[in-house]
């Protein structure tokens, strides 16, 4: 009798590892911590597919530590779903799903490029060089995807890994050939010249390189230490190479007669401009303001290069509408374009920035950006309002944004609300009229009337913060905290710039899961249950328990099936349901609780030609859903595997079989003569190799790995180490196809069929007022957000209540459509029914000062699609024209007011209306849903 270990050599070189999962985990954590202590520019990090890395984390137990410790709930008694089970070894590192070359890992490293629009955490993870070296030593695979750490920002320096280097398209004017160059955006222009000259075989002193954005010559680049980012070069833009030696001239610089043109800067004349005054559009005068630059400032150089699409001659022609210019997408900058269009169509801000605001620029504020952000925004707003309908490429503004807010640098998609928050705060600090902020000691309410405390708080706030943003966009809310132990009440009044409204959690999604019997006692059955969209796996399991009438001694094991394999086990109760997409196939297995401590057996299925004799080679492709059961014996044998396979297959027997009345091992002998002839059985038993194990079913069983790529024979008396995960593959022939109904294995429904477009799903609609109610509801603080009670002298989980006290002229509602999980953000596509006219917020304002709080919608920032691949647009209303327009990057088109309400609405911009201008029509109360 032999005792055989279940681990075996894999085809790509992965073998029994020298480290246990626990040792791997400790080594990686230690190396990560060491890397974090030694951050510096130039450090190498490696990109790894999240799909593979999650498998490794489950294997070493990192998921369990991250999600279960300290998070046990009263429902945990229902959640014994495999948290104690041993996860499969992940196999070789596989980055094929995140590279453009697919699974081809034999290409040169520098030729391997990442797929566009990948999201960190969701699609890939970054690991330090030494962690990669260890993982690669243990698992092999690849391809290796090294990336360098760069230092970003000017005033707030941050480290960042440059996952996507700058991609430039080089046009050689000599032969009009095109090449692609990849360089770090922190690389210097000198490095660009070296790379171009080496690639095109030209001496550097004879090379002239142009910024050729939008196929127009903008600036002649010179070899210097200035970075490509500082030069406003964008992802995928063109650069033009010319040879200057007296013999070659470029047709790119010739007039219609073939004569060489004198190439001049495309910069507009500054005679009618001021840095902070801009074109004389509204007040008919120019101040001639000159900036007092602080040392090292780049105000003049930064604003020197005009945004493409605008020049001195591109002003509004008579009768042409203003405010209808689009913004070109510079590479995943739709989030920026959407937020900017909403801001530049905010009436008070338009009026402010079209006038002379030079006296209010604060270059001394340490919390600001020395006035540069306000200047860049003001210049961009003026161009958008003076260019007719010509699209603007906001390259200069994006460059400023990258300097001051490095989190928005690069070419990844970002959140328009996060950008809006930064812009409002940055503009406020750059335009703060308070040059020297006084120190103010805060006082407790001490039972004083709310009106007194609120007025005092606002006066103190204005003493330190006084800008057009405060004037227009800031309101005040009342915050009440109550200690649950001593009932101490703390009341404060705080300013706000926007309101982030939660979407009520009653919104659900339907999910279809197919439930199998792990002991073969019944046929699989699909169940459709309703769960919270932003719920967790524990919610899905609880719903399934009820739907399938789970017995008290049973548990459910959830798994995702992908390409006829178990892609992952959904064994973490607090894993967000957002990680389960609608087009995935989810199955569950009913397992006896007492059996889940034993050896898990995973059974795969593949078609095998009847004439095949070498069963150790791959036959036809896999089919159907893998089955999962548990071997009850303390030390399972090959015979135990045979019995378990027989039991789980028993429900699939076709009714015409004379063995259909039996169960378990009984039906084997009853159907033996129907399954195969004795000669067939004898030939299998006497096979030269000892073993594709021949069961009475005539199904051949082989040991395999979780990828079903390698196979081993075994015997009935082979013993296996208990507690391991065993995987076998069953070879099916046409004979078994006639005996068993394989459709139960193949026809597994998807989780849900759903469209991708934003729709007005009114059956799920909620009102804006219900979102406000959810925002203002009384709720306890979270355990990570404890309040220090001055009476108890301890941190307490206080009860918090927010109330609106004073509302600003412009109010922005942020609909919190994104929920955050360990690996990804999920989006809630619920339609929110919001009023366009006469939004009356009076009932929410606790300060009864007699003012009118009726608002009218004037702009919307929309987000369509999911994370990573989503897209932002904006709707904005030209107040003077009383007409809505759709701003989709560079494309601008009119839109009917009735069409601006969609489930894509993300940021809502409202302006308070005077009582004399209030329209008689729809009101906010007409939008509440029944």
Short mmCIF file of N, CA and C in Angstrom, two decimals, residues 659-738:
data_model
loop_
_atom_site.label_atom_id
_atom_site.label_comp_id
_atom_site.label_asym_id
_atom_site.label_seq_id
_atom_site.Cartn_x
_atom_site.Cartn_y
_atom_site.Cartn_z
N UNK A 659 -30.86 1.65 -13.79
CA UNK A 659 -30.18 1.88 -12.52
C UNK A 659 -30.66 3.12 -11.83
N UNK A 660 -31.68 3.81 -12.40
CA UNK A 660 -32.01 5.14 -11.90
C UNK A 660 -32.62 5.10 -10.51
N UNK A 661 -33.12 3.94 -10.07
CA UNK A 661 -33.78 3.91 -8.77
C UNK A 661 -32.77 3.81 -7.64
N UNK A 662 -31.52 3.53 -7.96
CA UNK A 662 -30.54 3.35 -6.90
C UNK A 662 -29.82 4.62 -6.56
N UNK A 663 -29.12 4.57 -5.44
CA UNK A 663 -28.30 5.69 -5.01
C UNK A 663 -26.95 5.17 -4.60
N UNK A 664 -25.98 6.05 -4.64
CA UNK A 664 -24.65 5.72 -4.15
C UNK A 664 -24.08 4.52 -4.86
N UNK A 665 -23.46 3.59 -4.09
CA UNK A 665 -22.78 2.45 -4.70
C UNK A 665 -23.78 1.42 -5.21
N UNK A 666 -25.05 1.45 -4.75
CA UNK A 666 -26.01 0.45 -5.20
C UNK A 666 -26.25 0.52 -6.69
N UNK A 667 -26.27 1.74 -7.23
CA UNK A 667 -26.65 1.86 -8.64
C UNK A 667 -25.50 1.46 -9.55
N UNK A 668 -24.28 1.27 -9.00
CA UNK A 668 -23.15 0.92 -9.85
C UNK A 668 -23.32 -0.47 -10.44
N UNK A 669 -23.60 -1.44 -9.57
CA UNK A 669 -23.70 -2.80 -10.07
C UNK A 669 -24.97 -2.99 -10.89
N UNK A 670 -26.05 -2.31 -10.50
CA UNK A 670 -27.30 -2.44 -11.26
C UNK A 670 -27.12 -2.01 -12.70
N UNK A 671 -26.32 -1.00 -12.95
CA UNK A 671 -26.19 -0.47 -14.31
C UNK A 671 -24.92 -0.90 -14.99
N UNK A 672 -24.22 -1.90 -14.42
CA UNK A 672 -22.91 -2.23 -14.96
C UNK A 672 -22.98 -2.73 -16.38
N UNK A 673 -23.95 -3.67 -16.66
CA UNK A 673 -23.99 -4.21 -18.02
C UNK A 673 -24.43 -3.17 -19.01
N UNK A 674 -25.10 -2.10 -18.56
CA UNK A 674 -25.51 -1.05 -19.49
C UNK A 674 -24.37 -0.08 -19.73
N UNK A 675 -23.49 0.02 -18.74
CA UNK A 675 -22.41 0.99 -18.85
C UNK A 675 -21.32 0.51 -19.79
N UNK A 676 -20.90 -0.72 -19.63
CA UNK A 676 -19.81 -1.22 -20.48
C UNK A 676 -19.82 -2.73 -20.48
N UNK A 677 -19.27 -3.29 -21.52
CA UNK A 677 -19.17 -4.75 -21.58
C UNK A 677 -18.03 -5.22 -20.70
N UNK A 678 -18.04 -6.49 -20.38
CA UNK A 678 -16.99 -7.03 -19.52
C UNK A 678 -15.64 -6.94 -20.20
N UNK A 679 -15.64 -7.08 -21.54
CA UNK A 679 -14.36 -6.97 -22.25
C UNK A 679 -13.80 -5.57 -22.15
N UNK A 680 -14.71 -4.56 -22.20
CA UNK A 680 -14.25 -3.18 -22.03
C UNK A 680 -13.63 -2.99 -20.67
N UNK A 681 -14.32 -3.53 -19.65
CA UNK A 681 -13.81 -3.36 -18.29
C UNK A 681 -12.47 -4.05 -18.13
N UNK A 682 -12.34 -5.26 -18.74
CA UNK A 682 -11.08 -5.99 -18.62
C UNK A 682 -9.94 -5.24 -19.28
N UNK A 683 -10.24 -4.64 -20.46
CA UNK A 683 -9.17 -3.94 -21.18
C UNK A 683 -8.71 -2.72 -20.39
N UNK A 684 -9.64 -2.08 -19.72
CA UNK A 684 -9.25 -0.92 -18.92
C UNK A 684 -8.43 -1.36 -17.72
N UNK A 685 -8.87 -2.47 -17.09
CA UNK A 685 -8.17 -2.92 -15.88
C UNK A 685 -6.75 -3.33 -16.20
N UNK A 686 -6.54 -3.85 -17.41
CA UNK A 686 -5.22 -4.32 -17.79
C UNK A 686 -4.43 -3.28 -18.56
N UNK A 687 -4.82 -2.00 -18.47
CA UNK A 687 -4.09 -0.95 -19.18
C UNK A 687 -2.64 -0.96 -18.73
N UNK A 688 -1.71 -0.60 -19.64
CA UNK A 688 -0.28 -0.67 -19.35
C UNK A 688 0.08 0.23 -18.17
N UNK A 689 -0.39 1.46 -18.20
CA UNK A 689 -0.12 2.30 -17.03
C UNK A 689 -1.09 1.84 -15.96
N UNK A 690 -0.71 2.03 -14.70
CA UNK A 690 -1.52 1.46 -13.65
C UNK A 690 -2.53 2.49 -13.24
N UNK A 691 -3.26 2.84 -14.16
CA UNK A 691 -4.15 3.54 -13.61
C UNK A 691 -5.02 4.54 -13.98
N UNK A 692 -5.40 5.02 -15.05
CA UNK A 692 -6.55 5.86 -15.00
C UNK A 692 -7.56 4.96 -14.34
N UNK A 693 -7.92 5.28 -13.11
CA UNK A 693 -8.73 4.38 -12.29
C UNK A 693 -10.05 4.08 -12.97
N UNK A 694 -10.35 2.79 -13.19
CA UNK A 694 -11.59 2.40 -13.87
C UNK A 694 -12.66 2.14 -12.83
N UNK A 695 -13.65 3.01 -12.74
CA UNK A 695 -14.77 2.77 -11.84
C UNK A 695 -15.78 1.90 -12.54
N UNK A 696 -16.77 1.46 -11.77
CA UNK A 696 -17.83 0.67 -12.38
C UNK A 696 -18.64 1.49 -13.37
N UNK A 697 -18.43 2.79 -13.37
CA UNK A 697 -19.16 3.64 -14.31
C UNK A 697 -18.50 3.70 -15.67
N UNK A 698 -17.33 3.12 -15.79
CA UNK A 698 -16.46 3.21 -16.97
C UNK A 698 -15.92 4.61 -17.15
N UNK A 699 -16.07 5.48 -16.16
CA UNK A 699 -15.46 6.81 -16.20
C UNK A 699 -14.05 6.71 -15.68
N UNK A 700 -13.12 7.27 -16.44
CA UNK A 700 -11.72 7.20 -16.05
C UNK A 700 -11.39 8.44 -15.21
N UNK A 701 -10.76 8.22 -14.08
CA UNK A 701 -10.43 9.30 -13.16
C UNK A 701 -8.92 9.49 -13.09
N UNK A 702 -8.48 10.73 -13.15
CA UNK A 702 -7.07 11.08 -13.03
C UNK A 702 -6.92 12.22 -12.05
N UNK A 703 -5.86 12.16 -11.24
CA UNK A 703 -5.52 13.32 -10.42
C UNK A 703 -5.11 14.47 -11.33
N UNK A 704 -5.46 15.69 -10.95
CA UNK A 704 -5.05 16.86 -11.73
C UNK A 704 -4.82 18.03 -10.78
N UNK A 705 -4.46 19.17 -11.35
CA UNK A 705 -4.28 20.38 -10.53
C UNK A 705 -5.48 21.29 -10.75
N UNK A 706 -5.48 22.46 -10.09
CA UNK A 706 -6.65 23.33 -10.18
C UNK A 706 -6.81 23.95 -11.55
N UNK A 707 -5.74 23.92 -12.38
CA UNK A 707 -5.84 24.43 -13.75
C UNK A 707 -6.14 23.33 -14.76
N UNK A 708 -6.18 22.08 -14.29
CA UNK A 708 -6.44 20.90 -15.12
C UNK A 708 -5.46 20.88 -16.30
N UNK A 709 -4.20 21.03 -16.00
CA UNK A 709 -3.16 21.03 -17.02
C UNK A 709 -2.23 19.81 -16.90
N UNK A 710 -2.18 19.19 -15.74
CA UNK A 710 -1.27 18.06 -15.49
C UNK A 710 -2.06 16.93 -14.86
N UNK A 711 -1.65 15.70 -15.14
CA UNK A 711 -2.46 14.55 -14.73
C UNK A 711 -1.56 13.47 -14.15
N UNK A 712 -2.13 12.71 -13.18
CA UNK A 712 -1.43 11.58 -12.58
C UNK A 712 -2.43 10.45 -12.36
N UNK A 713 -1.96 9.24 -12.57
CA UNK A 713 -2.81 8.08 -12.31
C UNK A 713 -2.74 7.73 -10.83
N UNK A 714 -3.74 6.99 -10.35
CA UNK A 714 -3.73 6.51 -8.96
C UNK A 714 -4.50 5.20 -8.91
N UNK A 715 -4.34 4.48 -7.81
CA UNK A 715 -5.01 3.19 -7.64
C UNK A 715 -6.06 3.28 -6.54
N UNK A 716 -6.84 2.21 -6.43
CA UNK A 716 -7.86 2.18 -5.39
C UNK A 716 -7.26 2.19 -4.01
N UNK A 717 -6.09 1.57 -3.84
CA UNK A 717 -5.50 1.51 -2.50
C UNK A 717 -4.52 2.65 -2.24
N UNK A 718 -4.45 3.61 -3.17
CA UNK A 718 -3.60 4.78 -2.93
C UNK A 718 -4.19 5.61 -1.80
N UNK A 719 -3.37 5.99 -0.83
CA UNK A 719 -3.82 6.81 0.29
C UNK A 719 -3.36 8.25 0.08
N UNK A 720 -4.19 9.17 0.54
CA UNK A 720 -3.89 10.59 0.39
C UNK A 720 -3.85 11.26 1.75
N UNK A 721 -3.04 12.27 1.82
CA UNK A 721 -2.90 13.01 3.07
C UNK A 721 -4.23 13.69 3.40
N UNK A 722 -4.74 13.52 4.61
CA UNK A 722 -6.04 14.11 4.95
C UNK A 722 -5.97 15.64 5.02
N UNK A 723 -7.12 16.29 4.78
CA UNK A 723 -7.21 17.74 4.88
C UNK A 723 -6.77 18.49 3.65
N UNK A 724 -6.18 17.81 2.69
CA UNK A 724 -5.75 18.46 1.45
C UNK A 724 -6.94 18.65 0.50
N UNK A 725 -6.72 19.46 -0.51
CA UNK A 725 -7.73 19.61 -1.56
C UNK A 725 -7.30 18.72 -2.72
N UNK A 726 -8.14 17.76 -3.06
CA UNK A 726 -7.86 16.86 -4.17
C UNK A 726 -8.69 17.26 -5.38
N UNK A 727 -8.07 17.21 -6.54
CA UNK A 727 -8.77 17.50 -7.79
C UNK A 727 -8.63 16.31 -8.71
N UNK A 728 -9.75 15.89 -9.30
CA UNK A 728 -9.72 14.81 -10.28
C UNK A 728 -10.47 15.27 -11.52
N UNK A 729 -10.13 14.64 -12.65
CA UNK A 729 -10.84 14.91 -13.89
C UNK A 729 -11.49 13.61 -14.34
N UNK A 730 -12.73 13.69 -14.78
CA UNK A 730 -13.46 12.54 -15.28
C UNK A 730 -13.52 12.62 -16.80
N UNK A 731 -13.12 11.55 -17.46
CA UNK A 731 -13.18 11.48 -18.92
C UNK A 731 -14.52 10.86 -19.33
N UNK A 732 -15.31 11.64 -20.07
CA UNK A 732 -16.61 11.20 -20.54
C UNK A 732 -16.52 10.75 -21.99
N UNK A 733 -17.27 9.69 -22.31
CA UNK A 733 -17.40 9.25 -23.70
C UNK A 733 -18.88 9.35 -24.10
N UNK A 734 -19.18 9.02 -25.34
CA UNK A 734 -20.56 9.07 -25.81
C UNK A 734 -21.47 8.14 -25.00
N UNK A 735 -20.88 7.07 -24.44
CA UNK A 735 -21.70 6.12 -23.67
C UNK A 735 -22.26 6.79 -22.42
N UNK A 736 -21.43 7.52 -21.73
CA UNK A 736 -21.90 8.23 -20.53
C UNK A 736 -22.88 9.35 -20.90
N UNK A 737 -22.64 9.94 -22.07
CA UNK A 737 -23.55 10.99 -22.53
C UNK A 737 -24.96 10.44 -22.67
N UNK A 738 -25.09 9.19 -23.10
CA UNK A 738 -26.41 8.60 -23.23
C UNK A 738 -27.00 8.18 -21.90
#
